[in-house]
Short mmCIF file of C-alpha atoms and ligand atoms in Angstrom, two decimals:
data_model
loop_
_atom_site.label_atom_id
_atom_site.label_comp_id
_atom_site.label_asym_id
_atom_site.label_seq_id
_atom_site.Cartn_x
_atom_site.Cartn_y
_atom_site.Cartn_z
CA UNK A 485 69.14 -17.73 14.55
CA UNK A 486 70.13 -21.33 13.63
CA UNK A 487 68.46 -24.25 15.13
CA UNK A 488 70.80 -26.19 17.06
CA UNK A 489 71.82 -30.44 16.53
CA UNK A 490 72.20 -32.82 18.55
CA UNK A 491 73.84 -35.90 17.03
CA UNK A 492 73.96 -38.13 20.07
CA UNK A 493 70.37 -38.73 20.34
CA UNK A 494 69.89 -42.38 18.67
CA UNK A 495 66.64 -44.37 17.92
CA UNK A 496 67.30 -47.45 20.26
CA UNK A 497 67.54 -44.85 23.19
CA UNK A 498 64.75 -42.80 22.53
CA UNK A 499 62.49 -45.99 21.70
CA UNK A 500 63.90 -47.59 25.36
CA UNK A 501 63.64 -43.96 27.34
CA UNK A 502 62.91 -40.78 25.36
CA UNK A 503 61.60 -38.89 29.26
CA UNK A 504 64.95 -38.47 30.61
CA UNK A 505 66.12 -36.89 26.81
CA UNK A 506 63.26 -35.17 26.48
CA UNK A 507 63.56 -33.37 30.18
CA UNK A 508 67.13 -32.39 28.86
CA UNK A 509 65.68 -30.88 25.41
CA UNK A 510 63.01 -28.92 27.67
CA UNK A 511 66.02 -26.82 29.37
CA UNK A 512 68.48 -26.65 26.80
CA UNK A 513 67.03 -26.96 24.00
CA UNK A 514 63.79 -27.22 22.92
CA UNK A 515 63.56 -26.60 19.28
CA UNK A 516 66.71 -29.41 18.06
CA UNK A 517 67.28 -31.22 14.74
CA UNK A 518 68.01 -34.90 15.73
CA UNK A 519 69.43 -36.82 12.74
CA UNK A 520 68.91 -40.15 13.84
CA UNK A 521 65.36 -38.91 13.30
CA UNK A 522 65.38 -36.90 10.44
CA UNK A 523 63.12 -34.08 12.16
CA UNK A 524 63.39 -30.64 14.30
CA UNK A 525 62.58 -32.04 17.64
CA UNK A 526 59.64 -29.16 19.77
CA UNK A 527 59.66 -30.58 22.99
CA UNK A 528 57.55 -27.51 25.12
CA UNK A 529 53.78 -27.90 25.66
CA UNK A 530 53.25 -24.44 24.32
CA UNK A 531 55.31 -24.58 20.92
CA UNK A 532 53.37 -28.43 20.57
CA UNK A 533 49.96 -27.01 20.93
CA UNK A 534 50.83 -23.60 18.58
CA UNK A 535 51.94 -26.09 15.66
CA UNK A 536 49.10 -27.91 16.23
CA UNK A 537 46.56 -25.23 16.08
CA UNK A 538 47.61 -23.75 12.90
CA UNK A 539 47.76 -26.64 9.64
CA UNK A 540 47.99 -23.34 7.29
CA UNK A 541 52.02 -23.38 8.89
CA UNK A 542 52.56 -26.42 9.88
CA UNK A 543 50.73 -28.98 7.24
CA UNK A 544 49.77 -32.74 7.77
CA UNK A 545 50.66 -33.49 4.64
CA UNK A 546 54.17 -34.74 5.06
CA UNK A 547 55.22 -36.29 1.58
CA UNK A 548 58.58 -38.29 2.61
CA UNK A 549 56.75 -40.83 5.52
CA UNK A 550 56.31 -44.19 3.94
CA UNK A 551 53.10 -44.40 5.51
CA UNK A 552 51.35 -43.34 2.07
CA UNK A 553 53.60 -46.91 0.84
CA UNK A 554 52.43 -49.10 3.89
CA UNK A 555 47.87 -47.98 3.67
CA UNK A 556 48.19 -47.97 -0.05
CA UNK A 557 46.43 -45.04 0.38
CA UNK A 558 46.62 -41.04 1.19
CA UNK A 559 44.90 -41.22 4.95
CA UNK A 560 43.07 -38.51 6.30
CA UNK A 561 45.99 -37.94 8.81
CA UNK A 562 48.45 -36.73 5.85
CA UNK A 563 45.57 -33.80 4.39
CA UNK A 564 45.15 -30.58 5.09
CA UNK A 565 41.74 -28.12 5.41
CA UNK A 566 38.61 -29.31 3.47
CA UNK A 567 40.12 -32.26 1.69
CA UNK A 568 40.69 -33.20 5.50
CA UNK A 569 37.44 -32.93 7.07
CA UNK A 570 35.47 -34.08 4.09
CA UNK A 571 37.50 -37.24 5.07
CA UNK A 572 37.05 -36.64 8.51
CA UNK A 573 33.33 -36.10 9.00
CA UNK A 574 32.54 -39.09 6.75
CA UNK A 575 33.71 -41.25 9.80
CA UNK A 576 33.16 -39.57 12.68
CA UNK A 577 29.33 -39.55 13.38
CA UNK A 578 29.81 -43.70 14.14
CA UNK A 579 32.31 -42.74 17.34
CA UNK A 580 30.34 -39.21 18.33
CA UNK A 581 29.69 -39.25 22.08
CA UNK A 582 25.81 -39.67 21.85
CA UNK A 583 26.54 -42.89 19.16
CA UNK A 584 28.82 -44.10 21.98
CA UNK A 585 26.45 -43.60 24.65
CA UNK A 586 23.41 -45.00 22.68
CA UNK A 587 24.62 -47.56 21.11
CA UNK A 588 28.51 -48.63 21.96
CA UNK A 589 28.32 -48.95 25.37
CA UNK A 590 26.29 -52.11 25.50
CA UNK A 591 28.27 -54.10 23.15
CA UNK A 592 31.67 -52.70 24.52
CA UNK A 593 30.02 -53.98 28.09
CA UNK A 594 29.43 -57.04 26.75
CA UNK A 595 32.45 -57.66 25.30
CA UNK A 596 34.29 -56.53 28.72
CA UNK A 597 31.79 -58.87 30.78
CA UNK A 598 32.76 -62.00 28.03
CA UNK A 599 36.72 -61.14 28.10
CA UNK A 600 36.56 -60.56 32.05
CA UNK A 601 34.82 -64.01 32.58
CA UNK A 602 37.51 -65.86 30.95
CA UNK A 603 40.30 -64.50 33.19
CA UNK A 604 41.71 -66.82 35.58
CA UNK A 605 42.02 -65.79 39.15
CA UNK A 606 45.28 -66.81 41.38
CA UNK A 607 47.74 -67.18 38.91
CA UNK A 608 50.85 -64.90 37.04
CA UNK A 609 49.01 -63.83 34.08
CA UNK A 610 50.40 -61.65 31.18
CA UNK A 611 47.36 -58.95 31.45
CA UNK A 612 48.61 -57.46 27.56
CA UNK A 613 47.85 -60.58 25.96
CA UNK A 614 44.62 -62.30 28.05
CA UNK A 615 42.91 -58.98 28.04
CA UNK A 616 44.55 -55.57 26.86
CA UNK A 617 45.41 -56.26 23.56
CA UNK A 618 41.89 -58.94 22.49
CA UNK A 619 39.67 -55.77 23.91
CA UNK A 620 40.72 -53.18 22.22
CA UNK A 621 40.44 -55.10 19.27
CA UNK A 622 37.26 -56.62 19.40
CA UNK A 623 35.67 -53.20 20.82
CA UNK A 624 37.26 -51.14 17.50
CA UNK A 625 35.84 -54.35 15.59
CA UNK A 626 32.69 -53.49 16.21
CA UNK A 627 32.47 -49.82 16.14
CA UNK A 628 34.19 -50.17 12.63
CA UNK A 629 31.87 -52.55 11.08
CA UNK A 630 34.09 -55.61 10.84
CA UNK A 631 33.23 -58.20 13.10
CA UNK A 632 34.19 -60.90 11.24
CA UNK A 633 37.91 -59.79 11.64
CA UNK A 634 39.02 -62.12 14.42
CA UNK A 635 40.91 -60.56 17.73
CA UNK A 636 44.45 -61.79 16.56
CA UNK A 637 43.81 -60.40 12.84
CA UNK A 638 42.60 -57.25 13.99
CA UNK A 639 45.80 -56.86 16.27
CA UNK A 640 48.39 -58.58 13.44
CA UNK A 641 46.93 -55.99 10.80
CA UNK A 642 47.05 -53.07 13.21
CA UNK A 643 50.56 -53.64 14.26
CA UNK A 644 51.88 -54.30 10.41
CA UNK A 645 50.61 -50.68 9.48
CA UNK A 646 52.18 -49.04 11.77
CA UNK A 647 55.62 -50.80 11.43
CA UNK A 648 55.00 -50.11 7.48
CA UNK A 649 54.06 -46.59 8.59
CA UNK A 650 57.93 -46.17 10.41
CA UNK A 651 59.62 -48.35 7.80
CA UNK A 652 61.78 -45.30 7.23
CA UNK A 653 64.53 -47.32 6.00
CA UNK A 654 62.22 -48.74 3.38
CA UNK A 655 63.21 -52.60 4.49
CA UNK A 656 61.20 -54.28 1.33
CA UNK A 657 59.63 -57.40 3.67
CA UNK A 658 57.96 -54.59 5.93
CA UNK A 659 56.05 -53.60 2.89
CA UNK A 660 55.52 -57.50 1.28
CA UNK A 661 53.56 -57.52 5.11
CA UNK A 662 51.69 -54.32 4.23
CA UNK A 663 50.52 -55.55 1.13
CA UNK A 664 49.15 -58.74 2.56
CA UNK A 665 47.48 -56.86 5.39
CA UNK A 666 45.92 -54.89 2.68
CA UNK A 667 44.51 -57.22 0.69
CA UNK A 668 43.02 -59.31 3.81
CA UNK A 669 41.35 -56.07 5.18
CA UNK A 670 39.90 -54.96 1.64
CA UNK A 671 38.65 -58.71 1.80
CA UNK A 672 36.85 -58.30 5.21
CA UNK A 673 35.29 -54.96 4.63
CA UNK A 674 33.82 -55.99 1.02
CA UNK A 675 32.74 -59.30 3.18
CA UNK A 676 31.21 -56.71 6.00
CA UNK A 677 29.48 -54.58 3.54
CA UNK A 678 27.83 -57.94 1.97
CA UNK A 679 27.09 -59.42 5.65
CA UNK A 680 25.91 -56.57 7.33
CA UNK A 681 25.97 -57.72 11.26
CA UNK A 682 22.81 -56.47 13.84
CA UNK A 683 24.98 -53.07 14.40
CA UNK A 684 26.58 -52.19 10.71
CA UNK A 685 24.21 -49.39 10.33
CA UNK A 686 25.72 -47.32 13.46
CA UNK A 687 29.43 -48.50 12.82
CA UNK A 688 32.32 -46.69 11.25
CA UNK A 689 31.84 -48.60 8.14
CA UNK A 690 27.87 -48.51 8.15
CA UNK A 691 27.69 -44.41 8.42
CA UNK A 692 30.04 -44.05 5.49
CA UNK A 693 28.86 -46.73 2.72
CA UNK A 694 24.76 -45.33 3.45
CA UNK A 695 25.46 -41.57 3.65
CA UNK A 696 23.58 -39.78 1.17
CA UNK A 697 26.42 -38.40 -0.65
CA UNK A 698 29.30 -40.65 0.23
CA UNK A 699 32.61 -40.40 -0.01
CA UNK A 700 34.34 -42.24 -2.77
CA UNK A 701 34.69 -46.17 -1.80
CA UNK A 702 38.77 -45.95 -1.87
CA UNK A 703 38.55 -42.77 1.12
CA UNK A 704 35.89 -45.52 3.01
CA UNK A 705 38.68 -48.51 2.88
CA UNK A 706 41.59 -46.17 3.97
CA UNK A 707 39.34 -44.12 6.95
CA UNK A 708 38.80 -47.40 8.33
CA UNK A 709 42.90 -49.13 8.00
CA UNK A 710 43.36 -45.69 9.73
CA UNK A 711 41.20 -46.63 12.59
CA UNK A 712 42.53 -50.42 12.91
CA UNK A 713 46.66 -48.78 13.19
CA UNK A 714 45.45 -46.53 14.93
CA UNK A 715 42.64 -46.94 17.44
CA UNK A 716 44.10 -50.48 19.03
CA UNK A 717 47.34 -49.78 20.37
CA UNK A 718 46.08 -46.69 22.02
CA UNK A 719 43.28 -48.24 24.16
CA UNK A 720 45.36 -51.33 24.68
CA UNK A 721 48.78 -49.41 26.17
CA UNK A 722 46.46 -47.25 28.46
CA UNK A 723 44.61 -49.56 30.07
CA UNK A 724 47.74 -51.27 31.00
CA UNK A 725 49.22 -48.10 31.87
CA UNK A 726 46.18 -46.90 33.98
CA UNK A 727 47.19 -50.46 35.98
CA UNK A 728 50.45 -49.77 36.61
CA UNK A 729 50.04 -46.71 37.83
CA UNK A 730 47.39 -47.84 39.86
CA UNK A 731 48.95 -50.86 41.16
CA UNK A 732 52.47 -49.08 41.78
CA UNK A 733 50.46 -46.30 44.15
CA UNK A 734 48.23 -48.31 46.30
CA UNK A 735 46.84 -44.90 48.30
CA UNK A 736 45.97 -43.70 44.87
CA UNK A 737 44.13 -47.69 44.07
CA UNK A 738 42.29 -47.28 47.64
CA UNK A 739 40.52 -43.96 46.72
CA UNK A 740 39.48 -45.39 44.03
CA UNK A 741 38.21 -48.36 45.13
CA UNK A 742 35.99 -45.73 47.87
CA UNK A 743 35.14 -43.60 44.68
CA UNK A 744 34.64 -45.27 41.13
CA UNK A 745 33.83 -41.97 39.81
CA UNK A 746 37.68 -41.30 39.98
CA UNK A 747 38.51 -44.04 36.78
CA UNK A 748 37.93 -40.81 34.28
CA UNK A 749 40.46 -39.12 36.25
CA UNK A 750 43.01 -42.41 36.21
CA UNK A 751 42.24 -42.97 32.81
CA UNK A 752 43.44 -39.23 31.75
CA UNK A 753 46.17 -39.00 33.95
CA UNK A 754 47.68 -42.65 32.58
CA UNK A 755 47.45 -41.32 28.68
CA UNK A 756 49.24 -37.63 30.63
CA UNK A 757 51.86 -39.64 31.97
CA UNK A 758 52.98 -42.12 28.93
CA UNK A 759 51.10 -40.77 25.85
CA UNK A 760 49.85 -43.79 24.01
CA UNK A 761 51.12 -41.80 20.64
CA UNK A 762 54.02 -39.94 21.70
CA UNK A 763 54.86 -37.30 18.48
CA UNK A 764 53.00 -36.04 15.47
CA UNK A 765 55.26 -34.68 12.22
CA UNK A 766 53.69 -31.57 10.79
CA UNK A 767 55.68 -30.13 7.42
CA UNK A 768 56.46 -26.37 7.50
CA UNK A 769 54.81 -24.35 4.71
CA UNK A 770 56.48 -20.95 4.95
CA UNK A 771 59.73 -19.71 6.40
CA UNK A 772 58.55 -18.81 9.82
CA UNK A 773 60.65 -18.98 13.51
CA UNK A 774 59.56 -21.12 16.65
CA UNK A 775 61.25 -19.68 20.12
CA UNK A 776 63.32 -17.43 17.87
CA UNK A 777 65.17 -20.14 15.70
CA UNK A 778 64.68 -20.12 11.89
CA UNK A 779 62.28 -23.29 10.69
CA UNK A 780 62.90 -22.76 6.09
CA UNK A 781 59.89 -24.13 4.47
CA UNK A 782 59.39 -27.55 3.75
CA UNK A 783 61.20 -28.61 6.92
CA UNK A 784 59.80 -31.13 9.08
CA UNK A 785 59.21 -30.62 12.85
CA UNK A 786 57.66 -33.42 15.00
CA UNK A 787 55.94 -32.41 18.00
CA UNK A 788 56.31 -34.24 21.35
CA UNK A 789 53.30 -34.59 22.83
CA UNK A 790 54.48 -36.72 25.20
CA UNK A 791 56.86 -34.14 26.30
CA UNK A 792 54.91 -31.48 26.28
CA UNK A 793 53.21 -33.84 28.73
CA UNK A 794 55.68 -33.44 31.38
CA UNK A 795 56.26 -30.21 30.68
CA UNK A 796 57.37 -28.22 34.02
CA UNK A 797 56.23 -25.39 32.81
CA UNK A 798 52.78 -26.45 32.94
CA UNK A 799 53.08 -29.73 35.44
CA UNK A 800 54.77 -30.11 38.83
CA UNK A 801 56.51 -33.58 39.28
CA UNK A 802 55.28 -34.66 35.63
CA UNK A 803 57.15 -37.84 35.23
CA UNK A 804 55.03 -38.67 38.36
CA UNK A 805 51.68 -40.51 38.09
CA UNK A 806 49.33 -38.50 40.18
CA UNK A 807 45.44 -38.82 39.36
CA UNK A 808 45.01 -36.17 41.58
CA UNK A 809 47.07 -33.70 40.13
CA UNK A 810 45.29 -29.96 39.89
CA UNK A 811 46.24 -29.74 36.18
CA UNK A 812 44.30 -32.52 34.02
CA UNK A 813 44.92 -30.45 30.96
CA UNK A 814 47.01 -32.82 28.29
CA UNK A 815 47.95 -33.43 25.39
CA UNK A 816 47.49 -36.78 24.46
CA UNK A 817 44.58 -36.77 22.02
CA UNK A 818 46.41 -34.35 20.05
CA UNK A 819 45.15 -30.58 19.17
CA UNK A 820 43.69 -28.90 16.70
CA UNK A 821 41.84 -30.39 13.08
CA UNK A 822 43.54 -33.94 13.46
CA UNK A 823 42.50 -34.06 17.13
CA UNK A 824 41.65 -37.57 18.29
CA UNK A 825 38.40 -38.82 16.63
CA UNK A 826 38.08 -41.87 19.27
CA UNK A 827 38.43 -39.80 22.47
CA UNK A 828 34.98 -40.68 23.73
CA UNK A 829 35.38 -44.13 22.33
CA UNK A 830 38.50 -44.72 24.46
CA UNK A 831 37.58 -42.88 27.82
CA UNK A 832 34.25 -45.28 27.62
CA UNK A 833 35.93 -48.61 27.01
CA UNK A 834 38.47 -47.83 29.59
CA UNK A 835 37.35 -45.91 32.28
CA UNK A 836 33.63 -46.12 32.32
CA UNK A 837 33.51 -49.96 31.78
CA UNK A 838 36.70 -51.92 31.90
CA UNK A 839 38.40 -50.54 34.79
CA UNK A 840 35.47 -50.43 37.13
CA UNK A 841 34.81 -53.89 35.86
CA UNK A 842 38.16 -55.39 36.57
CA UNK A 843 38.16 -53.61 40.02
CA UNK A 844 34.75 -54.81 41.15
CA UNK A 845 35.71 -58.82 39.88
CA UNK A 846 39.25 -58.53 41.25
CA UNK A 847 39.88 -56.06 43.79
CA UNK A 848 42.61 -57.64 45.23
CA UNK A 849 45.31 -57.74 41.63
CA UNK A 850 48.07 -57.47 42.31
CA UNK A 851 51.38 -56.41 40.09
CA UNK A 852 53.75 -58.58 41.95
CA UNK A 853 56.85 -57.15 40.42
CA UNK A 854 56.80 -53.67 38.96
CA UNK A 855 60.36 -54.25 37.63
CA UNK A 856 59.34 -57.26 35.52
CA UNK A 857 56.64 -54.38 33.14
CA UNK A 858 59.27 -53.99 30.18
CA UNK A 859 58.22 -50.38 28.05
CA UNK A 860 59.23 -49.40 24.47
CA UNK A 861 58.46 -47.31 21.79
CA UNK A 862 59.31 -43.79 20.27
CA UNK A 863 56.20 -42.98 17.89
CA UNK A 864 54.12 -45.38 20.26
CA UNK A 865 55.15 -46.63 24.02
CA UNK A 866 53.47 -48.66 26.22
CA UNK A 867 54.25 -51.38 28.27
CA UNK A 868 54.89 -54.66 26.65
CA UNK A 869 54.14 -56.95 28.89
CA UNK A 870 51.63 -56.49 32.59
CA UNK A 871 52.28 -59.60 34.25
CA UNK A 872 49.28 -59.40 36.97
CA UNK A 873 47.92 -61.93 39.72
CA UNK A 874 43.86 -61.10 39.54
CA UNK A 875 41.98 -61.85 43.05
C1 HEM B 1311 43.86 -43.81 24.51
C2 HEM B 1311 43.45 -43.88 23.28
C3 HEM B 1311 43.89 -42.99 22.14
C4 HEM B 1311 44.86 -42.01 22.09
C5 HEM B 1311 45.75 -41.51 23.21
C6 HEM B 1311 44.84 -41.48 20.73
C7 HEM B 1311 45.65 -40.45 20.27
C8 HEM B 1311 45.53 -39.81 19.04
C9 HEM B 1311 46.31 -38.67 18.61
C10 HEM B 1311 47.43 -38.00 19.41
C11 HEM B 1311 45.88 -38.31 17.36
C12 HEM B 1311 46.35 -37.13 16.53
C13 HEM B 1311 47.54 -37.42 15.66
C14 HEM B 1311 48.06 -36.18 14.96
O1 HEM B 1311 47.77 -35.05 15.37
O2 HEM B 1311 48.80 -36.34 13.99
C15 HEM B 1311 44.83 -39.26 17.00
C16 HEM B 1311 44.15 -39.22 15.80
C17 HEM B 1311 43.20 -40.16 15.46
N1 HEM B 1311 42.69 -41.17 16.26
FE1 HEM B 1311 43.22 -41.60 18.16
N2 HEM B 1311 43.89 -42.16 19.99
C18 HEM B 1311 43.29 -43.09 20.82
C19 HEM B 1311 42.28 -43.98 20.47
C20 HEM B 1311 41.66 -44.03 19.26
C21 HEM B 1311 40.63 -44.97 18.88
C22 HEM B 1311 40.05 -46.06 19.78
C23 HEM B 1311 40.30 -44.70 17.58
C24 HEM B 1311 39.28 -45.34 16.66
C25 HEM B 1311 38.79 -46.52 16.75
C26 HEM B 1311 41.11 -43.56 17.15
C27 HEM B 1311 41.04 -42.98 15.90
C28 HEM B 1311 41.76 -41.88 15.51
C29 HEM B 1311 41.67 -41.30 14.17
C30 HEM B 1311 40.77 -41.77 13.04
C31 HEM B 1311 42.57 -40.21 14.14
C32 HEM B 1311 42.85 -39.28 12.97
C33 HEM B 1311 42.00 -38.07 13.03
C34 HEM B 1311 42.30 -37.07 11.92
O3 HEM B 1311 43.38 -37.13 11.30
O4 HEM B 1311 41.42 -36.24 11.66
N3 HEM B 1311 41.92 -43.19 18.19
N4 HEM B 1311 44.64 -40.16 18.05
#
């Protein structure tokens, strides 16, 4: 049987909504080629997490994304198998949950305590870009191994790679940006490898330039661009969105004011409700079928994760946020080999020190008007602005 189309579906709507499209899809049609987007829509939590667990089907390795273009480089997120987790486990002892433990969490405190003590009390501020946005950054900084990188570069670098990454239309200045963030960031990690700060031997860049065998120096550079577009948008969009939904359902902000232990359950429930990183593309290596429809080989599908999210088959009142929900099952971080390699990283910045933090300093913010918190974004959503009065 024949997929089916839906023409209608454009960018600008799915970038300013996708959830009310998406809850359509879910009933009617759940396995749909959209043009505007090039890809075979799968919009159910179980045909998402199936893809996902099998990369022999349903490869990484998507050749027509211009992301190869915009990291001058092959990423670990576009291979398959071994050549994957070669990649993979070069990295990922520096974010492990015992490295985060042992040695992240009193940095990533201090940076909270620093950024929280600068934040003026009593007044409209714009929470994305006195806090959100400058703490994510500086925290993945650090774990990476490239202090040096200031706040604003870190954040300008992460946010050209991933509009490089989409520039699907191949718009030539997108690129000229690319390259430029390219060569600054191959500046700063030579400059980090020469400097070596008080931590470099734990961070990202540390583990992989002193392994014993280590992975060619080119795989090193692009493992870490991967981490700066994308391990700062992530952090930065839930925390905000961990706010709003805290500060839009007061009953569920007073329990957890009475019980701090709840933030992992906020925290989880924010990245359920508005998945920082909303799809995934997988390529299809053999003909195969998904809910009975034909997928030929070498089609691309692109899994909704943030769909699968809401999905009412799994989740009652999904577009609600409700941290205490019976299901916590998600599928935010992703399934599978390419699942999330700064989980731990992210639920400790967020809900085991900032939140708590910003609580026990202001426990009195306030979100004066929920209608002012504009959202966007298709491949990533978050709000883009949090305009909060801290007391
Ligand atoms: C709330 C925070 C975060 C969310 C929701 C998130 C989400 C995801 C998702 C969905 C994937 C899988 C993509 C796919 O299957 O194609 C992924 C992969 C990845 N994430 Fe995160 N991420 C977060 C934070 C971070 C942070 C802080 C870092 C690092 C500093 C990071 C580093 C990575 C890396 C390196 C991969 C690629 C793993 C691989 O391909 O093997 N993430 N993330």
């Amino acid at each position: 049987m024949m997929y089916p189309t839906d023409e209608n579906i454009t960018i600008d709507q799915l970038v300013l909504d996708p959830y009310p499209i998406y809850r359509r899809l879910r009933a009617e049609s759940p396995v749909v080629s959209v043009p505007a987007v090039g890809r075979i829509l799968i919009t159910k939590a179980a045909d998402t997490q199936k893809i996902k667990m099998n990369p022999e089907l349903f490869s990484s390795d998507d050749p027509n994304t211009p992301m190869e273009r915009a990291f001058g480089a092959k990423t670990l997120m576009r291979r398959d198998g071994e050549d994957h987790m070669r990649l993979r486990q070069a990295m990922m002892p520096s974010m492990s949950p015992g490295q985060v433990k042992r040695v992240w969490s009193e940095q990533i405190e201090s940076v909270a305590t620093e950024y929280i003590d600068r934040l003026p009390k009593g007044r409209k501020i714009d929470f994305f870009t006195e806090f959100a946005g400058p703490f994510s950054a500086r925290c993945v900084a650090i774990v990476l191994g490239i202090p040096s990188a200031s706040d604003a570069d870190i954040q300008r670098w992460s946010q050209v790679l991933i509009d490089g990454a989409g520039n699907f239309g191949g718009i030539p200045e997108l690129f000229e940006k690319t390259d430029d963030a390219n060569r600054e960031m191959d500046e700063c990690i030579a400059h980090s490898i020469k400097t070596r700060d008080s931590t470099f031997e734990f961070s990202a860049l540390g583990i992989q330039t002193s392994a014993a065998d280590p992975i060619e120096y080119e795989h090193i550079v692009s493992n870490i661009k991967i981490a700066i577009g994308g391990g700062i948008n992530e952090p930065r969009d839930s925390i905000m969105t961990t706010l709003f939904g805290l500060l839009t359902n007061l009953d569920q902000r007073d329990a957890i004011i009475e019980k701090p232990e709840l933030f992992g359950q906020a925290f989880e429930e924010s990245v359920r409700w508005v998945a920082p990183i909303q799809v995934s593309s997988r390529r299809v290596t053999d003909n195969t079928q998904i809910r009975g429809f034909d997928i030929p080989k070498g089609k691309v599908v692109m899994t909704i994760q943030a769909s699968a999210n809401h999905d009412e088959d799994v989740y009652e009142d999904g577009h609600k946020f409700n941290i205490f929900r019976k299901n916590k099952r998600h599928q935010a971080f992703g399934n599978g080999p390419h699942f999330c390699m700064g989980t731990h990283l992210s639920r400790r910045m967020i809900a085991d020190i900032a939140l708590p933090m910003l609580f026990d300093r202001f426990p009195n913010m306030e979100l004066p008007d929920p209608s002012e918190v504009k959202w966007r974004g298709f491949g990533f959503r978050g709000p883009i602005n949090l305009p909060l009065v801290l007391n």
